[in-house]
CSV table of C-alpha atoms in Angstrom, one decimal:
chain,number,residue,atom,x,y,z
G,1,UNK,CA,37.7,-25.8,58.5
G,2,UNK,CA,34.9,-28.5,58.3
G,3,UNK,CA,32.3,-28.3,55.7
G,4,UNK,CA,29.1,-27.0,57.2
G,5,UNK,CA,27.1,-26.6,53.9
G,6,UNK,CA,25.8,-30.2,53.8
G,7,UNK,CA,22.1,-30.5,54.0
G,8,UNK,CA,20.4,-31.1,57.4
G,9,UNK,CA,18.0,-33.9,58.1
G,10,UNK,CA,14.3,-33.1,57.4
G,11,UNK,CA,12.9,-31.2,60.2
G,12,UNK,CA,9.3,-31.6,61.5
G,13,UNK,CA,7.4,-28.6,62.8
G,14,UNK,CA,7.0,-29.0,66.5
G,15,UNK,CA,3.5,-27.9,67.5
G,16,UNK,CA,2.3,-27.6,71.0
G,17,UNK,CA,-0.5,-30.1,71.8
G,18,UNK,CA,-3.7,-28.4,73.1
G,19,UNK,CA,-5.0,-31.7,74.5
G,20,UNK,CA,-3.5,-34.9,75.6
G,21,UNK,CA,-1.5,-35.7,78.8
G,22,UNK,CA,0.2,-33.0,80.9
G,23,UNK,CA,3.6,-34.4,80.1
G,24,UNK,CA,3.3,-34.0,76.3
G,25,UNK,CA,1.8,-30.5,76.8
G,26,UNK,CA,4.8,-29.5,78.9
G,27,UNK,CA,7.2,-30.9,76.4
G,28,UNK,CA,5.1,-29.2,73.5
G,29,UNK,CA,4.8,-32.6,71.7
G,30,UNK,CA,1.9,-34.2,69.9
G,31,UNK,CA,0.0,-36.8,72.2
G,32,UNK,CA,-2.2,-39.6,70.9
G,33,UNK,CA,-4.0,-39.6,74.3
G,34,UNK,CA,-3.7,-43.3,74.9
G,35,UNK,CA,-4.4,-44.4,78.4
G,36,UNK,CA,-3.0,-45.1,80.9
G,37,UNK,CA,0.1,-44.0,79.2
G,38,UNK,CA,0.4,-42.3,75.7
G,39,UNK,CA,2.8,-43.6,73.1
G,40,UNK,CA,5.3,-40.7,73.4
G,41,UNK,CA,5.7,-41.0,77.2
G,42,UNK,CA,5.9,-44.8,77.0
G,43,UNK,CA,8.7,-44.7,74.4
G,44,UNK,CA,10.7,-42.2,76.6
G,45,UNK,CA,9.8,-43.9,79.9
G,46,UNK,CA,8.3,-40.6,81.1
G,47,UNK,CA,5.5,-40.3,83.7
G,48,UNK,CA,2.3,-39.9,81.8
G,49,UNK,CA,-0.2,-37.7,83.7
G,50,UNK,CA,-3.8,-36.9,82.7
G,51,UNK,CA,-6.2,-34.5,84.3
G,52,UNK,CA,-6.9,-30.9,84.5
G,53,UNK,CA,-4.3,-28.4,85.7
G,54,UNK,CA,-6.4,-25.2,85.7
G,55,UNK,CA,-4.6,-22.1,86.7
G,56,UNK,CA,-5.6,-18.5,86.3
G,57,UNK,CA,-3.5,-16.5,83.9
G,58,UNK,CA,-2.0,-19.6,82.2
G,59,UNK,CA,-0.7,-19.7,78.7
G,60,UNK,CA,-4.1,-20.7,77.4
G,61,UNK,CA,-4.9,-17.1,77.0
G,62,UNK,CA,-4.7,-15.3,73.6
G,63,UNK,CA,-1.4,-14.2,72.3
G,64,UNK,CA,-2.4,-10.6,72.8
G,65,UNK,CA,-2.9,-11.2,76.5
G,66,UNK,CA,0.3,-13.2,76.6
G,67,UNK,CA,2.3,-10.3,75.4
G,68,UNK,CA,0.9,-7.9,78.0
G,69,UNK,CA,3.3,-7.0,80.9
G,70,UNK,CA,2.7,-8.7,84.2
G,71,UNK,CA,1.5,-6.6,87.1
G,72,UNK,CA,4.2,-6.5,89.7
G,73,UNK,CA,4.0,-5.9,93.4
G,74,UNK,CA,5.2,-2.3,93.0
G,75,UNK,CA,8.5,-0.6,93.4
G,76,UNK,CA,9.9,-0.9,96.9
G,77,UNK,CA,7.8,-3.7,98.0
G,78,UNK,CA,9.3,-5.3,101.2
G,79,UNK,CA,9.5,-9.1,101.2
G,80,UNK,CA,12.0,-12.0,101.2
G,81,UNK,CA,13.1,-11.3,97.6
G,82,UNK,CA,13.7,-7.6,98.5
G,83,UNK,CA,16.0,-8.6,101.4
G,84,UNK,CA,17.8,-11.1,99.1
G,85,UNK,CA,18.4,-8.5,96.3
G,86,UNK,CA,19.8,-6.1,98.8
G,87,UNK,CA,22.1,-8.8,100.1
G,88,UNK,CA,23.7,-9.4,96.7
G,89,UNK,CA,24.0,-5.6,96.1
G,90,UNK,CA,21.5,-5.6,93.2
G,91,UNK,CA,21.4,-2.2,91.3
G,92,UNK,CA,18.4,0.0,91.7
G,93,UNK,CA,17.7,-0.3,88.0
G,94,UNK,CA,17.4,-4.2,88.2
G,95,UNK,CA,15.4,-4.0,91.5
G,96,UNK,CA,12.9,-1.7,89.8
G,97,UNK,CA,12.6,-4.0,86.8
G,98,UNK,CA,11.9,-7.0,89.0
G,99,UNK,CA,9.4,-5.1,91.2
G,100,UNK,CA,7.4,-3.9,88.0
G,101,UNK,CA,7.7,-7.3,86.1
G,102,UNK,CA,7.1,-10.2,88.4
G,103,UNK,CA,4.0,-11.1,90.3
G,104,UNK,CA,3.9,-13.0,93.5
G,105,UNK,CA,4.6,-16.4,91.9
G,106,UNK,CA,7.5,-15.0,89.7
G,107,UNK,CA,9.1,-13.5,92.9
G,108,UNK,CA,9.0,-16.8,94.8
G,109,UNK,CA,10.5,-18.5,91.7
G,110,UNK,CA,13.2,-15.9,91.5
G,111,UNK,CA,14.1,-16.5,95.2
G,112,UNK,CA,14.6,-20.1,94.4
G,113,UNK,CA,16.8,-19.3,91.4
G,114,UNK,CA,19.0,-16.9,93.3
G,115,UNK,CA,19.4,-19.1,96.3
G,116,UNK,CA,19.9,-22.6,94.7
G,117,UNK,CA,18.8,-22.7,91.0
G,118,UNK,CA,21.8,-20.7,89.6
G,119,UNK,CA,24.1,-23.5,90.7
G,120,UNK,CA,22.7,-25.8,88.2
G,121,UNK,CA,24.2,-23.7,85.4
G,122,UNK,CA,27.8,-24.8,86.2
G,123,UNK,CA,29.4,-28.3,86.3
G,124,UNK,CA,32.6,-27.1,87.9
G,125,UNK,CA,33.3,-29.2,91.0
G,126,UNK,CA,34.8,-26.2,92.8
G,127,UNK,CA,31.7,-23.9,92.2
G,128,UNK,CA,31.3,-20.6,94.0
G,129,UNK,CA,28.9,-17.7,94.0
G,130,UNK,CA,30.5,-15.3,91.6
G,131,UNK,CA,27.7,-15.9,89.0
G,132,UNK,CA,25.4,-13.7,91.0
G,133,UNK,CA,27.7,-10.7,90.7
G,134,UNK,CA,29.1,-11.3,87.2
G,135,UNK,CA,26.0,-12.5,85.2
G,136,UNK,CA,22.7,-11.7,87.1
G,137,UNK,CA,23.3,-7.9,86.6
G,138,UNK,CA,22.9,-8.4,82.8
G,139,UNK,CA,19.1,-8.7,83.5
G,140,UNK,CA,18.9,-5.0,84.3
G,141,UNK,CA,18.8,-4.0,80.7
G,142,UNK,CA,16.5,-6.8,79.5
G,143,UNK,CA,13.1,-8.0,80.6
G,144,UNK,CA,13.6,-11.1,78.5
G,145,UNK,CA,16.7,-11.9,80.6
G,146,UNK,CA,14.8,-11.7,83.8
G,147,UNK,CA,11.8,-13.7,82.5
G,148,UNK,CA,14.1,-16.4,81.1
G,149,UNK,CA,15.8,-17.0,84.5
G,150,UNK,CA,12.3,-17.3,86.0
G,151,UNK,CA,11.2,-19.8,83.2
G,152,UNK,CA,14.5,-21.8,83.6
G,153,UNK,CA,13.8,-22.2,87.4
G,154,UNK,CA,10.2,-23.3,86.7
G,155,UNK,CA,11.4,-25.7,84.1
G,156,UNK,CA,13.8,-27.6,86.5
G,157,UNK,CA,12.1,-27.1,89.8
G,158,UNK,CA,9.3,-29.7,90.6
G,159,UNK,CA,7.6,-27.2,93.1
G,160,UNK,CA,7.0,-24.8,90.3
G,161,UNK,CA,6.1,-27.1,87.3
G,162,UNK,CA,2.6,-25.7,87.0
G,163,UNK,CA,4.1,-22.1,86.4
G,164,UNK,CA,6.4,-23.2,83.6
G,165,UNK,CA,4.1,-22.7,80.6
G,166,UNK,CA,3.1,-19.2,81.7
G,167,UNK,CA,6.6,-18.0,82.2
G,168,UNK,CA,8.2,-19.7,79.3
G,169,UNK,CA,5.6,-18.1,76.9
G,170,UNK,CA,6.3,-14.7,78.4
G,171,UNK,CA,10.0,-15.1,78.1
G,172,UNK,CA,9.9,-16.3,74.6
G,173,UNK,CA,7.5,-13.5,73.6
G,174,UNK,CA,9.6,-10.9,75.3
G,175,UNK,CA,12.8,-12.3,73.7
G,176,UNK,CA,11.4,-12.1,70.2
G,177,UNK,CA,10.3,-8.5,70.8
G,178,UNK,CA,13.7,-7.5,72.1
G,179,UNK,CA,15.7,-9.2,69.3
G,180,UNK,CA,13.5,-7.2,66.8
G,181,UNK,CA,14.1,-4.0,68.7
G,182,UNK,CA,17.1,-2.9,66.5
G,183,UNK,CA,19.8,-2.0,69.0
G,184,UNK,CA,17.5,-0.9,71.9
G,185,UNK,CA,18.8,-3.9,74.2
G,186,UNK,CA,22.6,-4.4,74.7
G,187,UNK,CA,24.0,-7.4,72.8
G,188,UNK,CA,25.3,-9.2,75.8
G,189,UNK,CA,21.9,-9.1,77.5
G,190,UNK,CA,20.1,-10.5,74.3
G,191,UNK,CA,22.8,-13.2,74.2
G,192,UNK,CA,22.3,-14.1,77.8
G,193,UNK,CA,18.5,-14.3,77.4
G,194,UNK,CA,19.0,-16.3,74.2
G,195,UNK,CA,21.3,-18.8,76.0
G,196,UNK,CA,18.7,-19.3,78.8
G,197,UNK,CA,15.9,-20.0,76.2
G,198,UNK,CA,18.2,-22.6,74.7
G,199,UNK,CA,18.9,-24.1,78.1
G,200,UNK,CA,15.2,-24.3,79.0
G,201,UNK,CA,14.4,-26.3,75.9
G,202,UNK,CA,17.4,-28.5,76.6
G,203,UNK,CA,16.2,-29.1,80.2
G,204,UNK,CA,12.7,-30.0,79.1
G,205,UNK,CA,13.8,-32.4,76.3
G,206,UNK,CA,12.4,-30.0,73.6
G,207,UNK,CA,14.4,-29.3,70.4
G,208,UNK,CA,17.0,-26.8,71.3
G,209,UNK,CA,19.6,-26.5,68.6
G,210,UNK,CA,17.2,-24.3,66.6
G,211,UNK,CA,17.5,-21.7,69.4
G,212,UNK,CA,21.3,-22.4,69.6
G,213,UNK,CA,21.8,-21.7,65.8
G,214,UNK,CA,19.8,-18.5,66.0
G,215,UNK,CA,22.1,-17.2,68.8
G,216,UNK,CA,25.2,-18.3,67.0
G,217,UNK,CA,24.0,-16.4,63.9
G,218,UNK,CA,23.4,-13.3,66.2
G,219,UNK,CA,26.8,-13.5,67.7
G,220,UNK,CA,28.5,-14.0,64.3
G,221,UNK,CA,26.8,-10.8,63.2
G,222,UNK,CA,28.2,-8.9,66.1
G,223,UNK,CA,31.8,-10.4,65.8
G,224,UNK,CA,34.5,-8.2,64.2
G,225,UNK,CA,36.7,-11.0,62.8
G,226,UNK,CA,39.5,-8.5,61.9
G,227,UNK,CA,40.1,-7.6,65.5
G,228,UNK,CA,41.1,-9.8,68.6
G,229,UNK,CA,38.2,-11.3,70.4
G,230,UNK,CA,37.5,-9.7,73.7
G,231,UNK,CA,37.6,-11.8,76.9
G,232,UNK,CA,33.9,-11.5,77.5
G,233,UNK,CA,33.0,-12.3,73.9
G,234,UNK,CA,35.4,-15.4,74.2
G,235,UNK,CA,33.4,-16.5,77.3
G,236,UNK,CA,30.1,-16.3,75.3
G,237,UNK,CA,31.6,-18.1,72.4
G,238,UNK,CA,32.9,-20.9,74.7
G,239,UNK,CA,29.4,-21.4,76.1
G,240,UNK,CA,28.1,-21.7,72.6
G,241,UNK,CA,30.8,-23.9,71.5
G,242,UNK,CA,30.1,-26.4,74.3
G,243,UNK,CA,26.5,-26.6,73.4
G,244,UNK,CA,27.4,-26.9,69.7
G,245,UNK,CA,29.9,-29.8,70.2
G,246,UNK,CA,29.2,-32.6,67.8
G,247,UNK,CA,29.9,-35.1,70.6
G,248,UNK,CA,27.2,-33.7,72.9
G,249,UNK,CA,24.0,-33.9,70.9
G,250,UNK,CA,22.4,-37.1,69.6
G,251,UNK,CA,20.1,-36.8,66.6
G,252,UNK,CA,20.9,-33.0,66.0
G,253,UNK,CA,18.1,-31.6,64.0
G,254,UNK,CA,20.0,-28.5,62.6
G,255,UNK,CA,23.3,-28.0,60.8
G,256,UNK,CA,26.6,-28.1,62.9
G,257,UNK,CA,28.4,-24.9,63.3
G,258,UNK,CA,31.8,-26.0,64.7
G,259,UNK,CA,32.0,-23.0,66.9
G,260,UNK,CA,34.5,-24.5,69.4
G,261,UNK,CA,36.8,-25.8,66.6
G,262,UNK,CA,36.8,-22.5,64.8
G,263,UNK,CA,36.9,-19.9,67.6
G,264,UNK,CA,37.6,-21.4,71.0
G,265,UNK,CA,40.7,-23.7,70.8
G,266,UNK,CA,43.9,-22.9,72.6
G,267,UNK,CA,42.5,-21.7,76.0
G,268,UNK,CA,43.9,-22.8,79.3
G,269,UNK,CA,42.4,-24.1,82.5
G,270,UNK,CA,38.9,-25.7,83.1
G,271,UNK,CA,35.7,-24.6,81.3
G,272,UNK,CA,33.3,-23.7,84.1
G,273,UNK,CA,30.1,-24.7,82.4
G,274,UNK,CA,31.1,-28.1,81.1
G,275,UNK,CA,33.5,-28.8,83.9
G,276,UNK,CA,36.0,-30.2,81.4
G,277,UNK,CA,39.5,-28.9,80.7
G,278,UNK,CA,39.9,-26.7,77.7
G,279,UNK,CA,42.6,-29.0,76.1
G,280,UNK,CA,40.0,-31.9,76.3
G,281,UNK,CA,37.4,-29.7,74.8
G,282,UNK,CA,39.7,-28.9,71.9
G,283,UNK,CA,40.1,-32.6,71.2
G,284,UNK,CA,36.3,-33.3,71.4
G,285,UNK,CA,35.8,-30.5,68.9
G,286,UNK,CA,38.1,-32.3,66.5
G,287,UNK,CA,36.4,-35.8,66.4
G,288,UNK,CA,35.7,-35.2,62.7
G,289,UNK,CA,39.5,-35.3,62.0
G,290,UNK,CA,41.7,-38.3,61.4
G,291,UNK,CA,44.1,-39.1,64.3
G,292,UNK,CA,41.9,-37.6,67.0
G,293,UNK,CA,41.5,-41.0,68.7
G,294,UNK,CA,45.3,-41.2,69.1
G,295,UNK,CA,45.5,-37.7,70.4
G,296,UNK,CA,42.7,-38.4,73.0
G,297,UNK,CA,44.5,-41.7,74.1
G,298,UNK,CA,47.8,-39.7,74.7
G,299,UNK,CA,46.0,-36.7,76.3
G,300,UNK,CA,47.3,-35.9,79.9
G,301,UNK,CA,44.7,-34.5,82.3
G,302,UNK,CA,45.7,-31.3,84.2
G,303,UNK,CA,45.8,-31.1,88.0
G,304,UNK,CA,42.4,-31.4,89.6
G,305,UNK,CA,40.3,-32.9,92.5
G,306,UNK,CA,40.0,-36.8,92.4
G,307,UNK,CA,36.5,-36.6,91.1
G,308,UNK,CA,37.5,-34.2,88.3
G,309,UNK,CA,40.4,-36.5,87.3
G,310,UNK,CA,38.1,-39.5,87.0
G,311,UNK,CA,35.5,-37.7,85.1
G,312,UNK,CA,38.0,-36.2,82.6
G,313,UNK,CA,39.5,-39.7,81.9
G,314,UNK,CA,36.0,-41.0,81.3
G,315,UNK,CA,35.1,-38.2,79.0
G,316,UNK,CA,38.4,-38.8,77.1
G,317,UNK,CA,37.4,-42.5,76.5
G,318,UNK,CA,33.9,-41.4,75.6
G,319,UNK,CA,35.5,-39.1,73.0
G,320,UNK,CA,37.1,-42.2,71.4
G,321,UNK,CA,33.8,-43.8,71.2
G,322,UNK,CA,32.4,-40.7,69.6
G,323,UNK,CA,34.9,-41.1,66.8
G,324,UNK,CA,33.9,-44.8,66.5
G,325,UNK,CA,30.1,-43.9,66.3
G,326,UNK,CA,30.7,-41.1,63.7
G,327,UNK,CA,32.6,-43.5,61.5
G,328,UNK,CA,29.9,-46.1,61.9
G,329,UNK,CA,27.2,-43.7,60.9
G,330,UNK,CA,29.2,-42.6,57.8
G,331,UNK,CA,29.8,-46.2,56.7
G,332,UNK,CA,33.6,-46.0,57.1
G,333,UNK,CA,33.7,-49.3,59.0
G,334,UNK,CA,37.2,-50.2,57.7
G,335,UNK,CA,38.4,-47.0,59.4
G,336,UNK,CA,36.7,-47.4,62.8
G,337,UNK,CA,40.1,-48.0,64.7
G,338,UNK,CA,43.6,-47.7,63.3
G,339,UNK,CA,45.5,-50.9,63.4
G,340,UNK,CA,48.4,-49.1,65.2
G,341,UNK,CA,46.2,-48.7,68.3
G,342,UNK,CA,44.9,-52.3,68.3
G,343,UNK,CA,42.9,-53.9,71.0
G,344,UNK,CA,43.7,-51.1,73.5
G,345,UNK,CA,40.8,-49.1,71.9
G,346,UNK,CA,38.2,-51.8,71.4
G,347,UNK,CA,34.7,-50.8,72.4
G,348,UNK,CA,34.7,-53.4,75.1
G,349,UNK,CA,37.9,-52.1,76.7
G,350,UNK,CA,36.6,-48.4,76.4
G,351,UNK,CA,33.3,-49.2,77.9
G,352,UNK,CA,34.9,-51.1,80.8
G,353,UNK,CA,37.3,-48.2,81.5
G,354,UNK,CA,34.5,-45.6,81.3
G,355,UNK,CA,32.2,-47.4,83.8
G,356,UNK,CA,35.0,-48.2,86.2
G,357,UNK,CA,36.0,-44.5,86.3
G,358,UNK,CA,32.4,-43.3,86.8
G,359,UNK,CA,31.9,-45.9,89.6
G,360,UNK,CA,34.9,-44.4,91.3
G,361,UNK,CA,33.9,-40.8,90.6
G,362,UNK,CA,30.5,-40.8,92.1
G,363,UNK,CA,31.9,-41.9,95.4
G,364,UNK,CA,34.0,-38.6,95.5
G,365,UNK,CA,31.0,-36.2,94.7
G,366,UNK,CA,29.4,-34.8,97.7
G,367,UNK,CA,25.6,-34.6,97.8
G,368,UNK,CA,25.7,-30.8,97.7
G,369,UNK,CA,27.5,-31.0,94.3
G,370,UNK,CA,24.9,-32.8,92.4
G,371,UNK,CA,25.2,-30.3,89.6
G,372,UNK,CA,28.7,-31.8,88.9
G,373,UNK,CA,27.2,-35.1,88.0
G,374,UNK,CA,25.6,-33.7,84.8
G,375,UNK,CA,28.9,-34.0,83.0
G,376,UNK,CA,28.7,-37.8,83.6
G,377,UNK,CA,25.8,-37.9,81.0
G,378,UNK,CA,28.2,-37.9,78.0
G,379,UNK,CA,30.4,-40.8,79.1
G,380,UNK,CA,27.5,-42.8,80.3
G,381,UNK,CA,25.5,-42.5,77.2
G,382,UNK,CA,28.5,-43.2,75.0
G,383,UNK,CA,29.1,-46.4,77.0
G,384,UNK,CA,25.4,-47.2,76.7
G,385,UNK,CA,25.7,-46.8,72.8
G,386,UNK,CA,28.0,-49.9,72.7
G,387,UNK,CA,25.2,-52.4,73.2
G,388,UNK,CA,27.0,-55.6,72.3
G,389,UNK,CA,29.8,-54.7,74.7
G,390,UNK,CA,27.7,-54.3,77.8
G,391,UNK,CA,26.9,-57.0,80.4
G,392,UNK,CA,23.7,-57.0,82.3
G,393,UNK,CA,25.3,-55.7,85.4
G,394,UNK,CA,26.8,-52.8,83.4
G,395,UNK,CA,23.5,-51.9,81.9
G,396,UNK,CA,21.9,-51.9,85.5
G,397,UNK,CA,24.7,-49.5,86.6
G,398,UNK,CA,24.1,-47.1,83.6
G,399,UNK,CA,20.3,-47.0,84.4
G,400,UNK,CA,20.7,-46.6,88.1
G,401,UNK,CA,23.2,-43.8,87.8
G,402,UNK,CA,21.0,-41.8,85.3
G,403,UNK,CA,18.0,-42.5,87.7
G,404,UNK,CA,20.0,-41.0,90.5
G,405,UNK,CA,20.9,-38.0,88.3
G,406,UNK,CA,17.2,-37.6,87.6
G,407,UNK,CA,16.3,-37.5,91.3
G,408,UNK,CA,18.9,-34.8,92.0
G,409,UNK,CA,18.4,-32.6,89.0
G,410,UNK,CA,15.8,-31.9,86.2
G,411,UNK,CA,13.8,-35.1,85.8
G,412,UNK,CA,12.5,-34.5,82.3
G,413,UNK,CA,15.9,-34.6,80.5
G,414,UNK,CA,17.3,-37.5,82.4
G,415,UNK,CA,14.2,-39.6,82.2
G,416,UNK,CA,14.2,-39.0,78.4
G,417,UNK,CA,17.8,-39.9,78.2
G,418,UNK,CA,17.2,-43.2,80.0
G,419,UNK,CA,14.2,-43.9,77.8
G,420,UNK,CA,16.2,-43.5,74.6
G,421,UNK,CA,19.0,-45.7,76.0
G,422,UNK,CA,16.6,-48.5,77.1
G,423,UNK,CA,14.7,-48.3,73.7
G,424,UNK,CA,18.0,-48.7,71.9
G,425,UNK,CA,19.0,-51.7,73.9
G,426,UNK,CA,15.8,-53.6,73.0
G,427,UNK,CA,15.6,-52.3,69.4
G,428,UNK,CA,17.3,-53.6,66.1
G,429,UNK,CA,18.6,-50.0,65.4
G,430,UNK,CA,22.3,-50.0,64.5
G,431,UNK,CA,23.1,-47.0,66.5
G,432,UNK,CA,21.7,-44.9,69.3
G,433,UNK,CA,21.4,-42.1,66.9
G,434,UNK,CA,18.9,-44.1,64.8
G,435,UNK,CA,16.8,-44.7,67.9
G,436,UNK,CA,16.7,-41.0,68.8
G,437,UNK,CA,15.8,-40.2,65.2
G,438,UNK,CA,13.0,-42.8,65.3
G,439,UNK,CA,11.6,-41.3,68.5
G,440,UNK,CA,12.0,-37.7,67.1
G,441,UNK,CA,14.1,-36.6,70.1
G,442,UNK,CA,17.1,-34.3,70.0
G,443,UNK,CA,19.0,-35.7,72.8
G,444,UNK,CA,21.4,-33.4,74.9
G,445,UNK,CA,24.5,-34.9,76.6
G,446,UNK,CA,25.6,-31.6,78.2
C-alpha cells in the first residue's frame, strides 16, 4: 500500500474577497482590482467583470441570517416543479421538503437540474434517466442534499450565476450543521451532499480536495473493514476513488488517499461517472508502481461504442504520460521510460497518438452528449503537458477543443484549465504542475 504519511505542500488559507471583480468573488479568490482585468483573471484567461451585482437576500448578509431557513412557497403549491415532481414519482416527504425549503428562484433552478443539469454528473456515453429514481430520493432525508443540488446547478448554469453565492452558502452552512448532528441524518444522504459540495468547488475552479478528504475521512469512519463492502458503499467508494486519482488532479493541495487502489480495484464494466472501464481505472490508480506503463501499453479495451473506444485508448496513452510526469517531478529522470519499451513510448509518439484519437473521437460524439466530452480533459491536458513535443497546429487543436468544451459545459473550469495550459507553454516552468502551483490553482482533470 502506498505511503500516505508524507507531508503535503504548504496550504494557503483561501479567503473570499469582499471587493474586486465579480469573477474573483465567485471563485472566492483574492483580487488586486487591476483594470481592465485583474492579475488573477489574466493569468487564467478568465473574463474579468467589474460592476455591482446587487441582489436582495444575497450572501452579503450576516452569518446568522445566512443560517435561517428559506421561506418556501408552501406545501402543495401548484407550479411547473410540482408537475415535474409528480412525473418522476417523488415521495411526499421529499415533496414537502422542497416546498418548505426553496423559494421561487430555488424552484426554478431545481427544475433546470431535474430536466437537464443532472446529466452533467455522468460521462457515460450511453447515459439514461435512472439517476432521478436512484439518487434524487436521497434528498428526502437531508436539506443539505437538496440545497447542494440547487447550488450545483447555479454553479454550472450561466442563466443562474447570480444565484450561486446565496445557494452555495446555504448548502455549505446546512451541510456543516448536518454533519455535526451526530446521527440525525442517514450516512448516505450526508455522503451525497458532501460529494456535491466537492463537485461544486471543482466546477468553479475552487480548491476541492479539502472537501474530498473530509468526505473520505467520514466514509472511512463508517466502513466496517472486517466485513464485505456492500454494493451501495462500493459505488460511493468508486465515486471518491475517481476524484482521488493521482492522475486526475494537477497541483493537489492535500495528501493523496489512494482510495481506488486500496478499495475499488477488480470491478467489471464501465464506471458511470468517469466513463472509463474499471480495468483502466485500476491501472491509472497504480501509476506510482513500477511496470504500470507496460501494463497500460498492453491493456485491451472492452467492447464499446466507437467514441468510447477512442477515448479509452487516448486515456491509456495519457496514463503513460502521467507515469512520465510523476518520475520527472520526483527527479527519477533515468527511469522515465524503460529501455525495453524504447521509442514506442516516447512523449512525441504518445502525444501524436492521443491527439489523433481525440480528433476522431469528437466526430462520433453527438451534440446532445456534450457531457461525454468532459472525459477528454485528462488526455488533452496530459498531451499539453509535453510542451517540447507539440507543434503549433497541435497546440491550436488542444486550445480549440477545450474552448468548445467550455461553450458546452461549465465555462469556469475549462477556461481555467485553458489558462493554465497556455501559461505553461509560454513559461519557463519544467512541468505543468509547477505552473499550477505558481498560479495557486488546484486543477481538476475529471
